[in-house]
């Protein structure tokens, strides 16, 4: 699943994005604006695996947060990042600032399962935005 969202604004923006999913998610969010920005990004990932035989599970989580700020006047930046991973990943990012902000947030979660039996996967994605979804499925062995 590949999700790409690009917004370019010049006034006040309030964005709330909530995702609930399993398997692989690549989220790229780029915001460029020149006045007040309030960004609330809530990502909830719930992974539930129940099997009654031998299972080899490899979970690789890579979280990269890059903030680039170019300012010439007073900047007040408050960044709160809370990450709890206990089969539940909660990422809360709160930004409040003035003047020019360029924010790039990339979150990649890759789950690899190697099994020799039939596997049922369920993907639930709920968004309240206008965007384009592209999903590529690779058949398992």
Tab-separated table of C-alpha atoms in Angstrom:
chain	number	residue	atom	x	y	z
A	1	UNK	CA	0.000	0.000	0.000
A	2	UNK	CA	1.446	3.356	-1.015
A	3	UNK	CA	-0.223	6.562	0.137
A	4	UNK	CA	1.032	9.966	-0.984
A	5	UNK	CA	-0.505	13.230	0.229
A	6	UNK	CA	0.749	16.678	-0.781
A	7	UNK	CA	-0.762	19.942	0.497
A	8	UNK	CA	0.333	23.503	-0.310
A	9	UNK	CA	-1.446	26.278	1.616
A	10	UNK	CA	-0.846	29.912	2.509
A	11	UNK	CA	-3.117	30.361	5.534
A	12	UNK	CA	-4.199	28.354	8.592
A	13	UNK	CA	-4.353	24.535	8.206
A	14	UNK	CA	-5.705	21.971	10.636
A	15	UNK	CA	-5.192	18.366	9.467
A	16	UNK	CA	-6.275	15.217	11.292
A	17	UNK	CA	-5.320	11.871	9.726
A	18	UNK	CA	-6.293	8.549	11.308
A	19	UNK	CA	-5.165	5.197	9.867
A	20	UNK	CA	-5.905	1.684	11.061
A	21	UNK	CA	-4.226	-1.098	9.072
A	22	UNK	CA	-2.211	-4.266	8.983
A	23	UNK	CA	0.802	-5.244	6.799
A	24	UNK	CA	2.782	-2.572	4.904
A	25	UNK	CA	2.169	1.177	4.977
A	26	UNK	CA	4.222	3.912	3.363
A	27	UNK	CA	2.991	7.389	4.245
A	28	UNK	CA	4.569	10.549	2.866
A	29	UNK	CA	3.169	13.872	4.064
A	30	UNK	CA	4.533	17.159	2.737
A	31	UNK	CA	3.220	20.523	3.923
A	32	UNK	CA	4.383	23.957	2.779
A	33	UNK	CA	2.718	27.071	4.170
A	34	UNK	CA	3.515	30.626	5.202
A	35	UNK	CA	1.342	31.392	8.216
A	36	UNK	CA	0.039	29.473	11.241
A	37	UNK	CA	0.129	25.647	11.054
A	38	UNK	CA	-1.546	23.253	13.446
A	39	UNK	CA	-0.887	19.629	12.478
A	40	UNK	CA	-2.313	16.658	14.341
A	41	UNK	CA	-1.303	13.250	12.991
A	42	UNK	CA	-2.673	10.188	14.749
A	43	UNK	CA	-1.545	6.798	13.478
A	44	UNK	CA	-2.897	3.691	15.161
A	45	UNK	CA	-1.493	0.354	14.082
A	46	UNK	CA	-2.931	-2.827	15.529
A	47	UNK	CA	-1.293	-6.139	14.661
A	48	UNK	CA	-3.029	-9.326	15.771
A	49	UNK	CA	-1.610	-12.739	14.878
A	50	UNK	CA	-3.151	-15.999	16.077
A	51	UNK	CA	-1.782	-19.321	14.811
A	52	UNK	CA	-1.815	-22.853	16.190
A	53	UNK	CA	1.444	-24.027	14.632
A	54	UNK	CA	5.085	-23.034	14.316
A	55	UNK	CA	5.434	-19.490	13.020
A	56	UNK	CA	8.468	-17.460	12.005
A	57	UNK	CA	7.651	-13.772	12.307
A	58	UNK	CA	10.000	-10.952	11.352
A	59	UNK	CA	8.844	-7.420	12.160
A	60	UNK	CA	10.941	-4.491	10.990
A	61	UNK	CA	9.855	-0.999	12.005
A	62	UNK	CA	11.666	2.015	10.619
A	63	UNK	CA	10.533	5.470	11.715
A	64	UNK	CA	12.248	8.487	10.193
A	65	UNK	CA	11.166	12.006	11.125
A	66	UNK	CA	12.777	14.888	9.272
A	67	UNK	CA	11.978	18.519	10.078
A	68	UNK	CA	13.400	21.307	7.928
A	69	UNK	CA	12.763	24.853	9.152
A	70	UNK	CA	13.795	28.022	7.304
A	71	UNK	CA	12.891	31.102	9.351
A	72	UNK	CA	14.066	34.688	9.687
A	73	UNK	CA	12.028	35.765	12.729
A	74	UNK	CA	10.960	34.328	16.083
A	75	UNK	CA	9.933	30.646	15.935
A	76	UNK	CA	8.109	28.725	18.615
A	77	UNK	CA	8.193	24.977	17.955
A	78	UNK	CA	6.686	22.384	20.246
A	79	UNK	CA	7.228	18.781	19.193
A	80	UNK	CA	5.754	15.959	21.214
A	81	UNK	CA	6.505	12.443	20.014
A	82	UNK	CA	5.075	9.516	21.957
A	83	UNK	CA	5.808	6.040	20.617
A	84	UNK	CA	4.397	2.998	22.361
A	85	UNK	CA	4.946	-0.402	20.723
A	86	UNK	CA	3.239	-3.317	22.433
A	87	UNK	CA	1.391	-4.782	19.462
A	88	UNK	CA	-0.021	-1.227	19.318
A	89	UNK	CA	1.863	1.703	17.803
A	90	UNK	CA	0.670	5.198	18.675
A	91	UNK	CA	2.438	8.167	17.137
A	92	UNK	CA	1.347	11.644	18.187
A	93	UNK	CA	2.983	14.650	16.545
A	94	UNK	CA	1.934	18.158	17.550
A	95	UNK	CA	3.418	21.222	15.846
A	96	UNK	CA	2.536	24.867	16.458
A	97	UNK	CA	4.626	27.557	14.775
A	98	UNK	CA	4.532	30.759	12.735
A	99	UNK	CA	6.131	31.913	9.448
A	100	UNK	CA	7.461	29.456	6.839
A	101	UNK	CA	7.485	25.735	7.626
A	102	UNK	CA	8.480	22.786	5.474
A	103	UNK	CA	7.573	19.502	7.151
A	104	UNK	CA	8.293	16.078	5.694
A	105	UNK	CA	7.117	13.053	7.670
A	106	UNK	CA	7.854	9.586	6.333
A	107	UNK	CA	6.660	6.515	8.204
A	108	UNK	CA	7.421	3.072	6.803
A	109	UNK	CA	6.259	-0.127	8.456
A	110	UNK	CA	7.212	-3.435	6.880
A	111	UNK	CA	5.867	-6.749	8.128
A	112	UNK	CA	7.301	-9.919	6.626
A	113	UNK	CA	5.651	-13.292	7.216
A	114	UNK	CA	7.073	-16.567	5.948
A	115	UNK	CA	4.571	-19.416	6.152
A	116	UNK	CA	3.850	-22.620	4.266
A	117	UNK	CA	0.080	-22.412	4.654
A	118	UNK	CA	-2.881	-20.307	3.582
A	119	UNK	CA	-2.803	-16.817	5.109
A	120	UNK	CA	-5.776	-14.469	5.393
A	121	UNK	CA	-5.002	-10.752	5.438
A	122	UNK	CA	-7.449	-7.960	6.241
A	123	UNK	CA	-6.812	-4.309	5.374
A	124	UNK	CA	-9.073	-1.560	6.708
A	125	UNK	CA	-8.326	2.025	5.686
A	126	UNK	CA	-10.534	4.957	6.669
A	127	UNK	CA	-9.707	8.489	5.476
A	128	UNK	CA	-11.614	11.758	5.355
A	129	UNK	CA	-9.415	13.272	2.635
A	130	UNK	CA	-9.311	13.333	-1.157
A	131	UNK	CA	-6.308	11.271	-2.239
A	132	UNK	CA	-5.046	8.462	-4.454
A	133	UNK	CA	-4.436	4.934	-3.180
A	134	UNK	CA	-2.163	2.490	-4.988
A	135	UNK	CA	-1.800	-1.073	-3.704
A	136	UNK	CA	0.504	-3.710	-5.157
A	137	UNK	CA	0.180	-7.301	-3.950
A	138	UNK	CA	2.997	-9.829	-4.291
A	139	UNK	CA	1.824	-13.457	-4.167
A	140	UNK	CA	3.240	-15.559	-1.324
A	141	UNK	CA	5.114	-18.799	-1.785
